[in-house]
Each structure stands twice: as C-alpha cells, then as structure tokens.
Coordinates of C-alpha atoms in Angstrom, one line a residue:
M1113 CA 0.0 0.0 0.0
A1114 CA 1.3 3.5 -0.9
Y1115 CA 2.2 5.8 2.0
L1116 CA 0.6 8.8 0.3
E1117 CA -1.9 8.3 -2.4
L1118 CA -3.7 10.7 -4.7
D1119 CA -6.5 8.8 -6.5
R1120 CA -8.0 10.6 -9.6
V1121 CA -7.9 13.9 -7.9
A1122 CA -9.3 16.9 -9.7
K1123 CA -9.9 20.6 -8.9
Q1124 CA -12.3 23.0 -10.6
F1125 CA -12.8 26.7 -10.1
G1126 CA -16.2 27.3 -11.8
A1127 CA -16.0 26.0 -15.3
Q1128 CA -12.2 25.9 -15.3
T1129 CA -10.4 22.6 -14.5
V1130 CA -7.1 23.4 -12.9
V1131 CA -6.1 19.8 -12.0
D1132 CA -7.6 16.8 -13.8
D1133 CA -7.4 13.0 -13.1
F1134 CA -4.2 13.3 -11.0
S1135 CA -3.2 9.8 -9.6
L1136 CA 0.1 9.2 -7.8
A1137 CA 1.4 6.7 -5.2
V1138 CA 4.2 8.0 -3.1
G1139 CA 6.3 5.6 -1.0
K1140 CA 7.4 6.2 2.6
G1141 CA 10.6 8.2 2.6
E1142 CA 10.4 9.1 -1.1
F1143 CA 11.3 12.5 -2.4
V1144 CA 8.9 13.4 -5.3
S1145 CA 8.9 16.7 -7.2
F1146 CA 5.9 18.2 -9.1
L1147 CA 7.6 20.0 -12.0
G1148 CA 6.0 22.2 -14.6
P1149 CA 5.5 25.7 -15.9
S1150 CA 3.4 28.4 -14.0
G1151 CA -0.3 27.6 -14.1
C1152 CA 0.1 23.8 -14.7
G1153 CA -1.6 22.9 -11.4
K1154 CA 1.3 21.8 -9.3
T1155 CA 0.8 24.3 -6.4
T1156 CA -3.0 23.6 -6.5
T1157 CA -2.2 19.9 -6.1
L1158 CA 0.1 20.6 -3.1
Q1159 CA -2.6 22.8 -1.5
M1160 CA -5.1 19.9 -1.8
I1161 CA -2.6 17.6 -0.1
A1162 CA -2.1 20.2 2.7
G1163 CA -5.9 20.7 3.1
F1164 CA -6.0 24.4 2.0
L1165 CA -8.2 23.4 -0.9
D1166 CA -10.8 20.7 -1.2
P1167 CA -10.6 18.4 -4.2
S1168 CA -13.6 18.7 -6.6
R1169 CA -13.4 14.9 -6.9
G1170 CA -11.1 12.1 -6.1
A1171 CA -9.4 11.0 -2.8
I1172 CA -6.2 11.8 -1.0
R1173 CA -5.1 9.1 1.5
L1174 CA -2.2 9.0 4.0
E1175 CA -1.4 5.4 5.2
G1176 CA -4.9 4.4 3.9
R1177 CA -6.6 7.2 5.9
D1178 CA -8.8 9.5 3.8
L1179 CA -7.7 13.1 4.4
T1180 CA -10.6 14.8 2.7
A1181 CA -12.4 15.8 5.8
V1182 CA -9.3 16.3 8.0
H1183 CA -8.5 19.9 9.0
P1184 CA -5.1 21.1 7.7
A1185 CA -3.7 21.5 11.3
R1186 CA -4.6 17.8 12.1
R1187 CA -3.0 16.2 9.0
G1188 CA 0.5 16.2 10.6
L1189 CA 2.2 17.7 7.6
G1190 CA 5.1 20.1 7.6
I1191 CA 5.0 23.0 5.0
V1192 CA 7.7 25.4 3.8
F1193 CA 6.4 28.2 1.7
Q1194 CA 8.1 30.3 -1.0
S1195 CA 7.9 33.4 1.2
Y1196 CA 9.2 31.4 4.3
A1197 CA 6.3 33.1 6.3
L1198 CA 8.4 33.6 9.5
F1199 CA 6.9 35.7 12.3
P1200 CA 9.0 38.9 12.3
H1201 CA 8.5 39.5 16.0
M1202 CA 9.8 36.1 17.0
T1203 CA 13.4 34.9 17.2
A1204 CA 14.6 31.9 15.2
A1205 CA 14.1 29.6 18.2
E1206 CA 10.6 31.0 18.9
N1207 CA 9.6 30.6 15.2
V1208 CA 10.8 26.9 15.2
A1209 CA 9.1 26.3 18.6
F1210 CA 5.7 27.7 17.5
G1211 CA 4.3 24.4 16.1
L1212 CA 5.4 22.5 19.2
E1213 CA 3.7 25.0 21.4
M1214 CA 0.5 24.5 19.5
R1215 CA 0.8 20.8 20.1
R1216 CA 1.4 21.4 23.8
V1217 CA 4.9 19.7 23.8
P1218 CA 6.4 20.1 27.3
R1219 CA 8.8 23.0 27.7
A1220 CA 12.0 20.9 28.3
E1221 CA 11.3 18.6 25.3
R1222 CA 10.4 21.6 23.2
A1223 CA 13.7 23.4 23.9
E1224 CA 15.7 20.3 23.1
R1225 CA 13.9 19.7 19.8
V1226 CA 14.3 23.3 18.7
R1227 CA 18.0 23.2 19.5
A1228 CA 18.4 20.0 17.5
A1229 CA 16.4 21.3 14.6
L1230 CA 18.4 24.5 14.3
A1231 CA 21.7 22.6 14.5
M1232 CA 20.5 20.2 11.8
V1233 CA 20.0 23.1 9.4
G1234 CA 23.3 24.7 10.3
L1235 CA 22.0 27.5 12.6
A1236 CA 23.4 26.5 16.0
G1237 CA 24.0 29.8 17.8
Y1238 CA 21.3 31.7 15.9
E1239 CA 18.6 30.9 18.3
E1240 CA 18.1 34.5 19.5
R1241 CA 18.4 36.2 16.1
Y1242 CA 15.3 37.8 14.5
P1243 CA 14.4 37.2 10.8
R1244 CA 15.2 40.8 9.9
R1245 CA 18.8 40.2 10.9
M1246 CA 19.1 37.0 8.9
S1247 CA 19.9 36.5 5.2
G1248 CA 17.4 34.9 2.8
G1249 CA 19.3 31.6 3.1
Q1250 CA 19.2 31.7 6.9
Q1251 CA 15.5 32.5 6.9
Q1252 CA 14.9 29.6 4.6
R1253 CA 16.7 27.3 7.0
V1254 CA 14.6 28.5 9.9
A1255 CA 11.4 27.8 7.9
L1256 CA 12.7 24.3 7.1
A1257 CA 13.6 23.7 10.8
R1258 CA 10.1 24.8 11.8
A1259 CA 8.5 22.4 9.4
L1260 CA 10.8 19.5 10.4
V1261 CA 10.7 20.0 14.2
I1262 CA 7.1 18.7 14.4
R1263 CA 8.3 15.4 12.8
P1264 CA 5.8 15.6 10.0
S1265 CA 4.4 12.5 8.2
V1266 CA 5.0 14.4 4.9
L1267 CA 7.0 17.5 4.2
L1268 CA 5.5 19.8 1.6
L1269 CA 7.9 22.3 -0.1
D1270 CA 6.3 25.1 -2.2
E1271 CA 9.2 26.5 -4.3
P1272 CA 11.2 27.2 -1.1
L1273 CA 14.4 28.0 -2.8
S1274 CA 13.2 30.3 -5.6
N1275 CA 14.0 33.5 -3.7
L1276 CA 17.7 32.6 -3.3
D1277 CA 20.5 33.5 -5.7
A1278 CA 21.8 30.8 -7.9
K1279 CA 24.9 29.8 -5.9
L1280 CA 23.1 29.8 -2.6
R1281 CA 20.2 27.8 -4.1
E1282 CA 22.6 25.1 -5.3
G1283 CA 24.1 24.8 -1.9
M1284 CA 20.7 24.6 -0.2
Q1285 CA 19.7 21.9 -2.7
I1286 CA 22.5 19.7 -1.5
E1287 CA 21.8 20.4 2.2
L1288 CA 18.1 19.8 1.7
R1289 CA 18.7 16.4 0.1
Q1290 CA 21.1 15.4 2.8
I1291 CA 18.6 16.3 5.6
Q1292 CA 15.8 14.5 3.8
R1293 CA 17.9 11.3 3.4
T1294 CA 19.0 11.5 7.0
L1295 CA 15.5 11.9 8.4
G1296 CA 13.8 9.7 5.8
T1297 CA 10.9 12.2 5.7
T1298 CA 8.4 11.7 2.8
T1299 CA 8.8 14.9 0.8
I1300 CA 6.8 16.6 -2.0
L1301 CA 8.4 19.5 -3.7
V1302 CA 6.8 22.0 -6.1
T1303 CA 9.2 23.6 -8.5
H1304 CA 9.5 25.0 -12.0
D1305 CA 13.2 24.6 -12.0
Q1306 CA 14.2 21.5 -14.0
N1307 CA 17.7 21.3 -12.5
E1308 CA 16.3 21.5 -8.9
A1309 CA 13.8 18.7 -9.6
M1310 CA 16.5 16.4 -11.1
S1311 CA 19.0 17.2 -8.3
L1312 CA 16.7 16.4 -5.4
S1313 CA 14.1 13.9 -6.5
D1314 CA 13.7 10.1 -6.4
R1315 CA 10.9 10.7 -8.9
I1316 CA 9.6 13.6 -10.9
V1317 CA 5.9 14.2 -11.8
V1318 CA 6.0 16.4 -15.0
M1319 CA 2.7 18.4 -15.3
S1320 CA 1.2 20.5 -18.1
Q1321 CA -2.2 22.2 -18.1
G1322 CA -3.4 20.4 -15.0
R1323 CA -2.5 16.9 -16.1
I1324 CA 0.4 14.5 -15.6
E1325 CA 2.6 14.2 -18.7
Q1326 CA 5.1 11.7 -17.2
I1327 CA 6.1 10.1 -13.9
G1328 CA 9.6 8.7 -13.6
T1329 CA 13.1 8.9 -12.1
P1330 CA 15.1 12.0 -13.2
Q1331 CA 17.1 9.8 -15.5
E1332 CA 14.0 8.3 -17.1
T1333 CA 12.2 11.6 -17.7
Y1334 CA 15.4 13.2 -19.1
E1335 CA 16.6 10.4 -21.3
Q1336 CA 13.2 8.8 -22.3
P1337 CA 10.7 11.7 -22.4
A1338 CA 7.1 10.4 -22.9
S1339 CA 5.9 13.5 -24.9
A1340 CA 7.1 16.4 -26.9
F1341 CA 6.3 18.7 -23.9
V1342 CA 8.5 16.7 -21.5
S1343 CA 11.2 16.6 -24.1
Q1344 CA 11.2 20.3 -24.5
F1345 CA 10.6 21.3 -20.9
L1346 CA 13.1 19.1 -19.2
G1347 CA 16.3 20.5 -20.4
K1348 CA 17.5 21.3 -23.9
T1349 CA 16.6 18.8 -26.7
N1350 CA 16.6 18.4 -30.5
D1351 CA 13.6 17.1 -32.3
F1352 CA 14.2 15.8 -35.8
A1353 CA 11.5 14.6 -38.2
A1354 CA 12.3 11.1 -39.5
T1355 CA 10.7 8.3 -41.4
I1356 CA 10.9 4.5 -41.3
D1357 CA 12.1 3.3 -44.7
R1358 CA 11.1 -0.2 -45.5
T1359 CA 12.0 -0.3 -49.2
N1360 CA 15.0 -2.5 -48.5
A1361 CA 15.1 -5.9 -46.8
S1362 CA 16.0 -4.3 -43.5
A1363 CA 14.0 -1.3 -42.3
R1364 CA 16.0 2.0 -41.8
L1365 CA 15.3 5.0 -39.6
V1366 CA 16.1 8.0 -41.8
A1367 CA 16.5 11.7 -40.9
G1368 CA 18.0 13.6 -43.8
S1369 CA 21.4 12.0 -44.5
W1370 CA 21.5 10.3 -41.1
S1371 CA 20.2 6.7 -40.9
A1372 CA 20.3 3.7 -38.6
P1373 CA 18.5 0.4 -38.3
A1374 CA 14.9 1.1 -37.4
P1375 CA 13.7 0.0 -33.9
A1376 CA 10.8 -2.3 -33.6
G1377 CA 7.3 -1.0 -33.0
F1378 CA 7.4 2.1 -35.2
S1379 CA 6.3 2.8 -38.8
G1380 CA 5.7 5.9 -40.9
P1381 CA 6.6 9.4 -39.7
V1382 CA 8.4 9.6 -36.4
T1383 CA 10.2 12.2 -34.3
I1384 CA 13.8 11.6 -33.1
S1385 CA 14.5 13.4 -29.7
I1386 CA 18.1 13.7 -28.9
R1387 CA 19.8 15.7 -26.1
P1388 CA 22.5 18.2 -27.2
E1389 CA 25.3 16.4 -25.2
R1390 CA 24.6 13.1 -27.0
I1391 CA 25.4 14.5 -30.5
G1392 CA 28.9 14.3 -31.9
F1393 CA 30.6 15.7 -34.9
G1394 CA 31.7 13.0 -37.4
D1395 CA 32.5 12.1 -40.9
A1396 CA 28.9 10.9 -41.6
G1397 CA 25.5 11.9 -40.4
L1398 CA 23.1 14.8 -40.6
A1399 CA 24.5 17.7 -42.7
A1400 CA 24.6 21.0 -40.7
K1401 CA 26.4 24.3 -40.5
I1402 CA 27.7 26.0 -37.3
V1403 CA 25.7 29.2 -36.9
T1404 CA 26.9 30.3 -33.4
R1405 CA 29.7 28.9 -31.1
I1406 CA 29.5 29.9 -27.4
F1407 CA 32.2 29.1 -24.8
Q1408 CA 30.7 28.2 -21.4
G1409 CA 33.7 27.2 -19.4
N1410 CA 33.5 23.4 -19.1
H1411 CA 31.8 23.0 -22.4
W1412 CA 31.0 24.6 -25.8
L1413 CA 27.5 25.2 -27.0
F1414 CA 27.0 25.1 -30.8
Q1415 CA 23.8 26.4 -32.5
C1416 CA 23.5 24.7 -35.9
E1417 CA 21.3 24.8 -38.9
S1418 CA 20.8 21.3 -40.1
E1419 CA 19.0 19.7 -43.0
C1420 CA 16.3 18.8 -40.5
G1421 CA 16.1 22.2 -38.9
P1422 CA 17.8 24.0 -36.0
A1423 CA 20.0 22.0 -33.7
I1424 CA 21.9 22.5 -30.5
V1425 CA 25.1 20.6 -29.7
I1426 CA 27.0 20.6 -26.4
R1427 CA 30.5 19.4 -26.4
Q1428 CA 32.8 19.1 -23.4
N1429 CA 35.8 21.4 -23.4
D1430 CA 38.5 18.8 -23.7
G1431 CA 41.2 21.1 -25.0
Q1432 CA 40.8 19.9 -28.6
T1433 CA 40.1 22.3 -31.5
Q1434 CA 36.4 22.8 -32.0
P1435 CA 34.5 23.6 -35.2
A1436 CA 34.3 27.4 -36.0
E1437 CA 31.2 29.4 -36.9
G1438 CA 30.4 28.9 -40.5
D1439 CA 32.0 25.4 -40.7
A1440 CA 30.1 22.6 -42.4
V1441 CA 29.7 19.6 -40.0
R1442 CA 28.0 16.2 -39.8
L1443 CA 25.9 15.5 -36.7
A1444 CA 25.8 11.9 -35.5
W1445 CA 24.5 10.0 -32.5
R1446 CA 23.9 6.5 -31.3
V1447 CA 20.4 4.9 -31.5
D1448 CA 20.6 4.0 -27.8
D1449 CA 21.0 7.7 -26.9
M1450 CA 17.8 8.9 -28.6
S1451 CA 14.1 8.5 -27.9
L1452 CA 11.5 8.0 -30.6
R1453 CA 7.9 9.2 -30.8
A1454 CA 5.3 8.4 -33.4
G1455 CA 4.4 11.4 -35.7
G1456 CA 6.5 14.2 -37.1
A1457 CA 8.3 16.8 -35.1
A1458 CA 6.2 19.7 -34.0

C-alpha cells in the first residue's frame, strides 16, 4: 500500500479545470517533485494535499486514511512556503518552537527539539536572532527547521528556494537532500526549476495544463521523455522529423542524411528526440552548419542549422580544436542515446 496516495484527484474553479485526473502513489521516505510551468496545477495539487483546498473529486489518502475531511492542522504535515512566512517579532528559536507549542509539547522537550532542529540546518548559535537580521538563506533554514521539528508525516515544499540566488540555491539543494535522506521524511516539492527537480528527486511528476505528462526517475524523464512537452521542458533537446524506410530488406530509420537500423514497433513518420550532449561531430550523419559557437567554461555550445532544422550541440571542453562558426559539419548519434515518438516533429 502506498504511504501517500492521490486517486484521480481533480480541482475545478467554476468552469475551469485546474487539476484533472491526478493519480500518484508515493512511498514512505520518497522525495517526489511536481515539475511544470506556471499555471500547470502543481501548487494547487500541493494545496489539496495540505488541506488548504478541497478536491472537486477524487481522494487523498495517507497510510490508507482519507484526508478529505481532516483539517489542515490535524494532518500532521510540515510545510515550507516560497515566502518562508516567518513571524518577524519572534526569534529563530521562537519561530521553530511555534508548532510544538500549538501541540502542547512540554517545555523541556520543546527546547531540546528546537535546538536539535536548528543545529540540523546549520543554525546553531542563531537561536536569539530575529528574521530581519538574517539572510534569505538563513530564513529559509529557519522555515525548514520549523517544518521538520514537528516530525511531519509528509514534508511539503512550495518552491522554497526560488528567492535565493543561484549559488546559494545550489548549496541549499545539497543540504536539503542530505537532511531528507538522514531523516527519511516523505517529501513533496513543487518547482518550475528542472535542475532542482533532477538534483533532489527520487521521482519527478511532470505536469502540463493540469494533467500528468510523465512520472519517472530524473534519468528516465530526461533520457526517455514520454511526450514532446516533456522533451522540450526538461532541459534542452533536439527534435528531428524522421521516417521508417522499409523499401530495403532491413528497415531503416532516416532523418536527412543520417540513418540507422529502425527500432521495432514504429512505422511511418516519427520524431527523433536527442539531447545536445549526446550529439557528436563525425564524418557521416546529418548535414549541418555551425551558426553560433559559445564558450561556457567546461563546455562549448553550438547552435547549428541542419537539413532537418535548427539543432543545439553541447561538447565538453577537452582542449581539442572545436569547429568554428560557418563550418560545415555532420551530426551523428547512437540509436541508444535517442528516444523515438510516433508522428512528425512539432
């Protein structure tokens, strides 16, 4: 039995369906991210789990218990908001202790749990500091400690790192994942940041227009996207229109001047989806011309115009001479490194 289960959950506001037929089983201790663009329904889904919104239909169960009629404060969930929502008139320790006070935890136990929670997020010695005297990263840690100190059955994170600068956000991602693994807390993260979802998650739920596009591990969703939306949203990708040529004894997959043995199960027009870092420059393959070459430190990014349309190629900076802008090249890749979808490229 799933630890947390969403069974055909939907949410409507008037005639508008914001979340539709959302089904997901989350295992105990799992870290799952809801990933998608603004307006895709991910935050609405999180709010239904938290109890701030009632589903229009469907069920949400925690350890088999239906949460539909359970008040948010009685669900035993920890929540970290994008804005952190700290009480400005309370110290860090008082903010963290608030949930324990509401649960009438004895004073001595409360003090010890607050101390341990702040130490866990790297804020030992900051107990008496007020939010206005703390950086954004420190406030985020206080909010996380406040959510964890109550020992929640599920931790809900609503884009908690989006207000941090890039370097601090990356460091907090590492710390958050380490804390989650140490505690084994079942965690749901809402984010629009693909790198964040891939860095933190055991599984990713990719959403678009209120529906699930794909559920899978970060590697599965990146390397085997289930739709054109997932392919384009989760990192950079190249989509090439191709066909299955069965005029010869052995079927061939053909895209311009690139070809390879055709995989089983496909016929007619198809779309090849291939990540930029999986494409190489070779003596044979798809004819292309380098339009722009950009140096990005540890790798080069090439924008190309190929016989099958625009293409992006990423090559590691290995010290070797790279093609120049205006050079004619051939783009090649292994069949194992691409994914295939029925129908032509959009």
